[in-house]
Amino acid sequence: MDRKKQFLMNMAYYGTIALILFLTVKYLLPVFLPFAAAAVIACILSRIHQKFFRWVPLSRKYTMLLLVTAGYGLIIGTVILAVKLFLPMTGDFLVKLPEFYQDKMAPAVEAVSDRIEQMAFRKDPAAAAQIGEAVDRILEKLGQGFTEASSGIMRSLPGYMAKIPALVIQWVVMIIATYFIAADYDQIIRFLKRNLPEKGWNLCCKVKKYGLHTIAAYLKSYALLMLLTFVQLWAGLWLLRIPYAGWISFGIAVFDILPIVGTGGILLPWAAVSGFLGNYSLAAGILILYVVITVIRNILEPKIVGKQIGLHPLAALISMFAGARLAGVTGLFLFPAALILWMNIRDETASRIKIK
């Protein structure tokens, strides 16, 4: 009976925590995300100031103003450069998407269906006719889908443009909050230490410790791996003379973030279809590209990411999926980072209990 009662109490405890986390992510995170991001950036800038600008003959407020301006200038400049690079390519790709389907994809699908029909005709001519009709319907649906997708994205652009003012306001609030937090960082830390209970302060210290080390290492490591994959894909697809190599490489590199699936989820089916259609040189080139990317990633990933992450691929996949469903793109990165943070705090607490 005691075990059942303990089980129910544990279920209620963890269920309450899960509910609080869900409500926080669903309703509070969008409101306080600019301030949370500002606090993280201010903490990083404060460390930079402490390490490199302590002896500068300027007050902390002026120095932090320069650091905040330089930091956000670098971020905004990178975003503008990325938009200039990818926006024309994206627009051209969307305009030519129906044409790309008619010239490239439809003939490939028809060639595959012809092969299947020929194989089926030898066994059962009636089945071959049914397969041909089914393929014709599929091609018609695919053509409509590509045309509707292209026009739908173009129609949705004004809606995305209408969200730009709200996004600009969020960025302005985040920049101002970053400056205020960074300028009075030490006073804010002292205020929290005085007013928080000891357990709350210890938890904040642990979150800060692992948040600035483990989670930063996680994000930086996988951003570097994503960039490395993107460069390899772009170079390989450019050598294979694939149109829109940069855009395709970017899409595959983003897809490569998903654990277990990786680049093979796109490159291997692509190589298989190319070989089935008789384009053996393209199939061989894509396979070689996949092998090179996989070998380099397997060599560099343990060194870049390190053993401190220690997150199983299945746990990463579940946390990323749940994060994406609950909080969109932010949750895709935030949930795995929060899981790593929780695992580190739990391990440290368990080790202290063992020592005692």
Short mmCIF file of C-alpha atoms in Angstrom, two decimals:
data_model
loop_
_atom_site.label_atom_id
_atom_site.label_comp_id
_atom_site.label_asym_id
_atom_site.label_seq_id
_atom_site.Cartn_x
_atom_site.Cartn_y
_atom_site.Cartn_z
CA MET A 1 0.00 0.00 0.00
CA ASP A 2 2.84 2.35 0.86
CA ARG A 3 4.46 1.65 -2.50
CA LYS A 4 1.23 2.49 -4.33
CA LYS A 5 0.86 5.70 -2.33
CA GLN A 6 4.46 6.63 -3.09
CA PHE A 7 3.89 5.89 -6.77
CA LEU A 8 0.80 8.12 -6.88
CA MET A 9 2.64 10.90 -5.05
CA ASN A 10 5.51 10.70 -7.54
CA MET A 11 3.06 10.76 -10.45
CA ALA A 12 1.32 13.82 -9.01
CA TYR A 13 4.67 15.52 -8.36
CA TYR A 14 6.10 14.96 -11.83
CA GLY A 15 2.73 15.62 -13.45
CA THR A 16 2.55 19.00 -11.70
CA ILE A 17 6.09 19.84 -12.87
CA ALA A 18 5.19 18.81 -16.44
CA LEU A 19 2.02 20.95 -16.33
CA ILE A 20 3.94 23.97 -15.01
CA LEU A 21 6.58 23.53 -17.73
CA PHE A 22 3.89 23.23 -20.41
CA LEU A 23 2.06 26.36 -19.25
CA THR A 24 5.36 28.24 -18.93
CA VAL A 25 6.47 27.31 -22.44
CA LYS A 26 3.04 27.85 -23.98
CA TYR A 27 2.10 31.19 -22.42
CA LEU A 28 5.01 32.79 -20.53
CA LEU A 29 7.94 31.94 -22.81
CA PRO A 30 6.76 34.07 -25.78
CA VAL A 31 6.31 37.06 -23.43
CA PHE A 32 9.57 36.76 -21.48
CA LEU A 33 11.79 35.29 -24.21
CA PRO A 34 13.33 38.69 -25.17
CA PHE A 35 14.25 39.30 -21.52
CA ALA A 36 15.61 35.77 -21.03
CA ALA A 37 17.72 36.10 -24.18
CA ALA A 38 18.85 39.56 -23.01
CA ALA A 39 19.92 38.11 -19.65
CA VAL A 40 21.98 35.37 -21.33
CA ILE A 41 23.66 37.83 -23.71
CA ALA A 42 24.27 40.30 -20.86
CA CYS A 43 25.90 37.55 -18.79
CA ILE A 44 28.21 36.67 -21.69
CA LEU A 45 29.08 40.34 -22.31
CA SER A 46 29.71 40.84 -18.59
CA ARG A 47 32.25 38.02 -18.65
CA ILE A 48 33.91 39.55 -21.71
CA HIS A 49 34.06 42.89 -19.91
CA GLN A 50 35.51 41.26 -16.79
CA LYS A 51 38.18 39.47 -18.78
CA PHE A 52 39.27 42.05 -21.35
CA PHE A 53 37.96 45.52 -20.41
CA ARG A 54 38.46 45.79 -16.65
CA TRP A 55 41.35 48.23 -17.07
CA VAL A 56 39.76 50.39 -19.77
CA PRO A 57 39.57 54.00 -18.45
CA LEU A 58 35.81 54.20 -19.01
CA SER A 59 32.88 53.58 -16.70
CA ARG A 60 31.21 50.19 -16.90
CA LYS A 61 28.05 51.71 -18.41
CA TYR A 62 29.93 53.23 -21.36
CA THR A 63 31.96 50.07 -21.91
CA MET A 64 28.85 47.88 -21.83
CA LEU A 65 27.11 50.26 -24.23
CA LEU A 66 29.98 49.75 -26.69
CA LEU A 67 29.95 45.96 -26.17
CA VAL A 68 26.17 45.71 -26.60
CA THR A 69 26.31 47.86 -29.74
CA ALA A 70 29.16 45.80 -31.19
CA GLY A 71 27.53 42.46 -30.27
CA TYR A 72 24.14 43.26 -31.73
CA GLY A 73 25.75 44.97 -34.70
CA LEU A 74 27.53 41.70 -35.47
CA ILE A 75 24.31 39.68 -35.07
CA ILE A 76 22.17 42.04 -37.17
CA GLY A 77 24.90 42.34 -39.81
CA THR A 78 25.09 38.54 -40.10
CA VAL A 79 21.30 38.31 -40.46
CA ILE A 80 21.25 41.02 -43.16
CA LEU A 81 24.07 39.30 -45.04
CA ALA A 82 22.25 35.95 -44.87
CA VAL A 83 19.02 37.56 -46.13
CA LYS A 84 20.88 39.22 -49.03
CA LEU A 85 22.43 35.89 -49.97
CA PHE A 86 19.37 33.65 -49.68
CA LEU A 87 16.39 35.92 -50.45
CA PRO A 88 17.06 36.28 -54.22
CA MET A 89 17.83 32.57 -54.43
CA THR A 90 14.63 31.72 -52.54
CA GLY A 91 12.47 33.98 -54.72
CA ASP A 92 13.95 32.53 -57.90
CA PHE A 93 13.46 29.01 -56.58
CA LEU A 94 9.78 29.61 -55.72
CA VAL A 95 9.04 31.21 -59.10
CA LYS A 96 10.70 28.34 -60.99
CA LEU A 97 9.33 25.57 -58.76
CA PRO A 98 6.50 24.51 -61.15
CA GLU A 99 8.93 24.63 -64.08
CA PHE A 100 11.46 22.58 -62.09
CA TYR A 101 8.77 19.97 -61.47
CA GLN A 102 7.78 19.78 -65.15
CA ASP A 103 11.35 19.60 -66.45
CA LYS A 104 13.05 17.48 -63.78
CA MET A 105 10.73 15.67 -61.39
CA ALA A 106 7.85 14.67 -63.66
CA PRO A 107 10.13 12.95 -66.23
CA ALA A 108 11.93 11.16 -63.39
CA VAL A 109 8.65 9.90 -61.89
CA GLU A 110 7.42 8.84 -65.35
CA ALA A 111 10.65 6.96 -65.99
CA VAL A 112 10.30 5.12 -62.69
CA SER A 113 6.65 4.29 -63.45
CA ASP A 114 7.60 3.02 -66.94
CA ARG A 115 10.15 0.69 -65.37
CA ILE A 116 7.55 -0.58 -62.89
CA GLU A 117 4.95 -1.00 -65.65
CA GLN A 118 7.38 -3.00 -67.79
CA MET A 119 8.18 -5.28 -64.87
CA ALA A 120 4.48 -5.67 -63.99
CA PHE A 121 3.46 -6.26 -67.65
CA ARG A 122 5.55 -9.42 -67.76
CA LYS A 123 3.61 -10.77 -64.78
CA ASP A 124 0.12 -9.31 -65.28
CA PRO A 125 -0.84 -6.89 -68.14
CA ALA A 126 -4.02 -5.81 -66.30
CA ALA A 127 -2.00 -4.82 -63.24
CA ALA A 128 0.37 -2.81 -65.46
CA ALA A 129 -2.57 -0.78 -66.82
CA GLN A 130 -3.81 -0.07 -63.30
CA ILE A 131 -0.31 1.03 -62.25
CA GLY A 132 -0.15 3.40 -65.24
CA GLU A 133 -3.48 5.00 -64.31
CA ALA A 134 -2.40 5.36 -60.68
CA VAL A 135 0.88 7.00 -61.71
CA ASP A 136 -0.98 9.45 -63.98
CA ARG A 137 -3.20 10.46 -61.07
CA ILE A 138 -0.15 10.85 -58.81
CA LEU A 139 1.62 13.03 -61.39
CA GLU A 140 -1.47 15.21 -61.74
CA LYS A 141 -1.74 15.63 -57.96
CA LEU A 142 1.99 16.36 -57.65
CA GLY A 143 1.82 19.01 -60.36
CA GLN A 144 -1.11 20.69 -58.65
CA GLY A 145 0.68 20.45 -55.31
CA PHE A 146 3.86 22.13 -56.58
CA THR A 147 1.89 24.91 -58.28
CA GLU A 148 -0.27 25.50 -55.19
CA ALA A 149 2.77 25.39 -52.89
CA SER A 150 4.62 27.98 -54.97
CA SER A 151 1.63 30.33 -55.23
CA GLY A 152 0.67 29.71 -51.58
CA ILE A 153 4.09 30.72 -50.31
CA MET A 154 4.04 33.82 -52.49
CA ARG A 155 0.56 34.70 -51.16
CA SER A 156 1.68 34.21 -47.55
CA LEU A 157 4.60 36.64 -47.91
CA PRO A 158 2.47 39.73 -47.06
CA GLY A 159 1.41 37.99 -43.83
CA TYR A 160 5.03 37.39 -42.88
CA MET A 161 5.89 40.96 -43.82
CA ALA A 162 3.13 42.18 -41.49
CA LYS A 163 4.87 40.42 -38.58
CA ILE A 164 8.11 42.35 -39.12
CA PRO A 165 7.08 45.40 -36.98
CA ALA A 166 6.33 43.12 -33.97
CA LEU A 167 9.66 41.35 -34.52
CA VAL A 168 11.48 44.69 -34.67
CA ILE A 169 9.81 45.76 -31.39
CA GLN A 170 10.94 42.50 -29.75
CA TRP A 171 14.51 43.08 -30.91
CA VAL A 172 14.48 46.69 -29.68
CA VAL A 173 13.16 45.56 -26.27
CA MET A 174 15.80 42.82 -26.12
CA ILE A 175 18.63 45.22 -26.99
CA ILE A 176 17.53 47.79 -24.38
CA ALA A 177 17.05 45.05 -21.75
CA THR A 178 20.51 43.67 -22.56
CA TYR A 179 22.09 47.06 -21.92
CA PHE A 180 20.24 47.62 -18.62
CA ILE A 181 21.07 44.11 -17.34
CA ALA A 182 24.70 44.28 -18.48
CA ALA A 183 25.27 47.78 -17.07
CA ASP A 184 23.96 46.84 -13.59
CA TYR A 185 24.85 43.15 -13.70
CA ASP A 186 26.67 43.03 -10.36
CA GLN A 187 23.90 44.93 -8.55
CA ILE A 188 21.25 42.57 -10.00
CA ILE A 189 23.24 39.53 -8.84
CA ARG A 190 23.58 40.97 -5.32
CA PHE A 191 19.85 41.80 -5.24
CA LEU A 192 18.92 38.22 -6.21
CA LYS A 193 21.33 36.76 -3.66
CA ARG A 194 19.83 38.88 -0.87
CA ASN A 195 16.19 38.21 -1.69
CA LEU A 196 16.12 34.60 -2.87
CA PRO A 197 16.03 31.72 -0.36
CA GLU A 198 19.18 29.63 -0.13
CA LYS A 199 17.77 26.75 -2.20
CA GLY A 200 16.54 29.13 -4.86
CA TRP A 201 19.90 30.89 -5.03
CA ASN A 202 21.75 27.56 -5.25
CA LEU A 203 19.45 26.49 -8.09
CA CYS A 204 20.12 29.78 -9.90
CA CYS A 205 23.87 29.23 -9.50
CA LYS A 206 23.59 25.72 -10.95
CA VAL A 207 21.47 26.94 -13.86
CA LYS A 208 23.99 29.69 -14.56
CA LYS A 209 26.94 27.31 -14.27
CA TYR A 210 25.60 24.67 -16.64
CA GLY A 211 23.68 27.15 -18.76
CA LEU A 212 26.83 29.06 -19.67
CA HIS A 213 29.02 25.99 -20.16
CA THR A 214 27.21 22.81 -21.15
CA ILE A 215 24.32 24.41 -23.06
CA ALA A 216 26.59 26.94 -24.76
CA ALA A 217 28.90 24.08 -25.77
CA TYR A 218 25.88 22.15 -27.11
CA LEU A 219 24.62 25.02 -29.26
CA LYS A 220 28.06 26.07 -30.47
CA SER A 221 29.09 22.50 -31.27
CA TYR A 222 26.04 21.65 -33.34
CA ALA A 223 26.05 25.04 -35.06
CA LEU A 224 29.64 24.32 -36.11
CA LEU A 225 28.70 20.81 -37.28
CA MET A 226 25.75 22.23 -39.22
CA LEU A 227 28.01 24.82 -40.88
CA LEU A 228 30.56 22.11 -41.73
CA THR A 229 27.84 19.90 -43.26
CA PHE A 230 26.46 22.85 -45.23
CA VAL A 231 29.88 23.72 -46.70
CA GLN A 232 30.57 20.09 -47.67
CA LEU A 233 27.13 19.71 -49.26
CA TRP A 234 27.39 22.98 -51.16
CA ALA A 235 30.83 22.08 -52.52
CA GLY A 236 29.73 18.54 -53.45
CA LEU A 237 26.45 19.54 -55.11
CA TRP A 238 28.18 22.40 -56.93
CA LEU A 239 30.74 19.95 -58.35
CA LEU A 240 27.87 17.67 -59.40
CA ARG A 241 26.26 20.69 -61.14
CA ILE A 242 23.01 20.45 -59.17
CA PRO A 243 20.83 23.57 -59.59
CA TYR A 244 20.12 25.59 -56.43
CA ALA A 245 23.00 23.81 -54.70
CA GLY A 246 23.18 26.41 -51.92
CA TRP A 247 19.49 26.29 -51.08
CA ILE A 248 19.34 22.47 -51.20
CA SER A 249 22.49 22.26 -49.06
CA PHE A 250 20.98 24.59 -46.48
CA GLY A 251 17.78 22.52 -46.31
CA ILE A 252 19.69 19.24 -45.90
CA ALA A 253 21.99 20.81 -43.27
CA VAL A 254 18.94 21.92 -41.25
CA PHE A 255 17.46 18.42 -41.65
CA ASP A 256 20.78 17.02 -40.42
CA ILE A 257 20.08 18.54 -36.97
CA LEU A 258 17.59 15.72 -36.37
CA PRO A 259 19.26 12.85 -34.50
CA ILE A 260 19.31 9.34 -36.06
CA VAL A 261 17.97 10.59 -39.43
CA GLY A 262 20.76 12.91 -40.61
CA THR A 263 21.83 13.63 -44.19
CA GLY A 264 21.29 10.00 -45.15
CA GLY A 265 17.54 10.53 -44.91
CA ILE A 266 17.77 12.67 -48.07
CA LEU A 267 21.02 11.73 -49.84
CA LEU A 268 20.53 7.93 -49.81
CA PRO A 269 17.01 7.97 -51.38
CA TRP A 270 18.25 10.58 -53.87
CA ALA A 271 21.16 8.32 -54.88
CA ALA A 272 18.86 5.28 -55.08
CA VAL A 273 16.36 7.05 -57.37
CA SER A 274 19.17 8.43 -59.57
CA GLY A 275 20.67 4.95 -59.94
CA PHE A 276 17.26 3.43 -60.68
CA LEU A 277 16.75 6.01 -63.45
CA GLY A 278 20.11 5.12 -64.98
CA ASN A 279 21.97 8.27 -63.91
CA TYR A 280 24.81 6.26 -62.38
CA SER A 281 27.33 9.10 -62.31
CA LEU A 282 25.00 11.29 -60.20
CA ALA A 283 24.15 8.34 -57.93
CA ALA A 284 27.84 7.57 -57.41
CA GLY A 285 28.63 11.24 -56.76
CA ILE A 286 25.87 11.57 -54.15
CA LEU A 287 26.98 8.32 -52.46
CA ILE A 288 30.59 9.53 -52.32
CA LEU A 289 29.41 12.86 -50.91
CA TYR A 290 27.37 11.04 -48.25
CA VAL A 291 30.31 8.82 -47.27
CA VAL A 292 32.66 11.82 -47.01
CA ILE A 293 30.19 13.80 -44.86
CA THR A 294 29.50 10.78 -42.61
CA VAL A 295 33.18 9.93 -42.10
CA ILE A 296 34.17 13.53 -41.33
CA ARG A 297 31.20 13.97 -38.98
CA ASN A 298 31.94 10.73 -37.10
CA ILE A 299 35.57 11.82 -36.65
CA LEU A 300 34.87 15.41 -35.61
CA GLU A 301 31.59 15.12 -33.68
CA PRO A 302 33.06 13.46 -30.54
CA LYS A 303 35.87 16.02 -30.49
CA ILE A 304 33.61 19.03 -31.10
CA VAL A 305 30.67 18.06 -28.93
CA GLY A 306 32.65 16.21 -26.25
CA LYS A 307 31.49 13.80 -23.60
CA GLN A 308 29.81 16.49 -21.49
CA ILE A 309 26.63 16.43 -23.60
CA GLY A 310 25.81 12.75 -23.01
CA LEU A 311 22.30 12.91 -24.51
CA HIS A 312 20.97 9.71 -26.13
CA PRO A 313 19.74 10.23 -29.73
CA LEU A 314 16.24 8.99 -28.84
CA ALA A 315 16.02 11.39 -25.89
CA ALA A 316 17.24 14.19 -28.16
CA LEU A 317 14.66 13.30 -30.82
CA ILE A 318 11.78 13.21 -28.31
CA SER A 319 12.81 16.51 -26.69
CA MET A 320 13.25 18.22 -30.07
CA PHE A 321 9.87 16.98 -31.34
CA ALA A 322 8.08 18.02 -28.14
CA GLY A 323 9.85 21.38 -28.17
CA ALA A 324 8.94 22.03 -31.80
CA ARG A 325 5.27 21.17 -31.17
CA LEU A 326 5.00 23.30 -28.01
CA ALA A 327 7.24 26.27 -28.79
CA GLY A 328 8.11 26.13 -32.49
CA VAL A 329 11.67 26.70 -33.65
CA THR A 330 12.68 28.04 -30.22
CA GLY A 331 11.53 24.85 -28.52
CA LEU A 332 13.44 22.76 -31.05
CA PHE A 333 16.68 24.02 -29.48
CA LEU A 334 15.44 24.96 -26.01
CA PHE A 335 14.02 21.59 -24.93
CA PRO A 336 17.18 19.51 -25.58
CA ALA A 337 19.23 22.22 -23.86
CA ALA A 338 16.86 22.16 -20.86
CA LEU A 339 17.09 18.36 -20.74
CA ILE A 340 20.90 18.52 -20.70
CA LEU A 341 20.73 21.15 -17.95
CA TRP A 342 18.41 18.98 -15.85
CA MET A 343 20.63 15.90 -16.33
CA ASN A 344 23.73 17.78 -15.18
CA ILE A 345 22.00 19.22 -12.09
CA ARG A 346 20.59 15.77 -11.25
CA ASP A 347 24.01 14.11 -11.62
CA GLU A 348 25.68 16.75 -9.43
CA THR A 349 22.99 16.37 -6.74
CA ALA A 350 23.28 12.57 -6.82
CA SER A 351 27.07 12.71 -6.50
CA ARG A 352 26.80 15.04 -3.47
CA ILE A 353 24.33 12.68 -1.79
CA LYS A 354 26.73 9.75 -2.34
CA ILE A 355 29.62 11.72 -0.85
CA LYS A 356 27.57 12.53 2.24
#
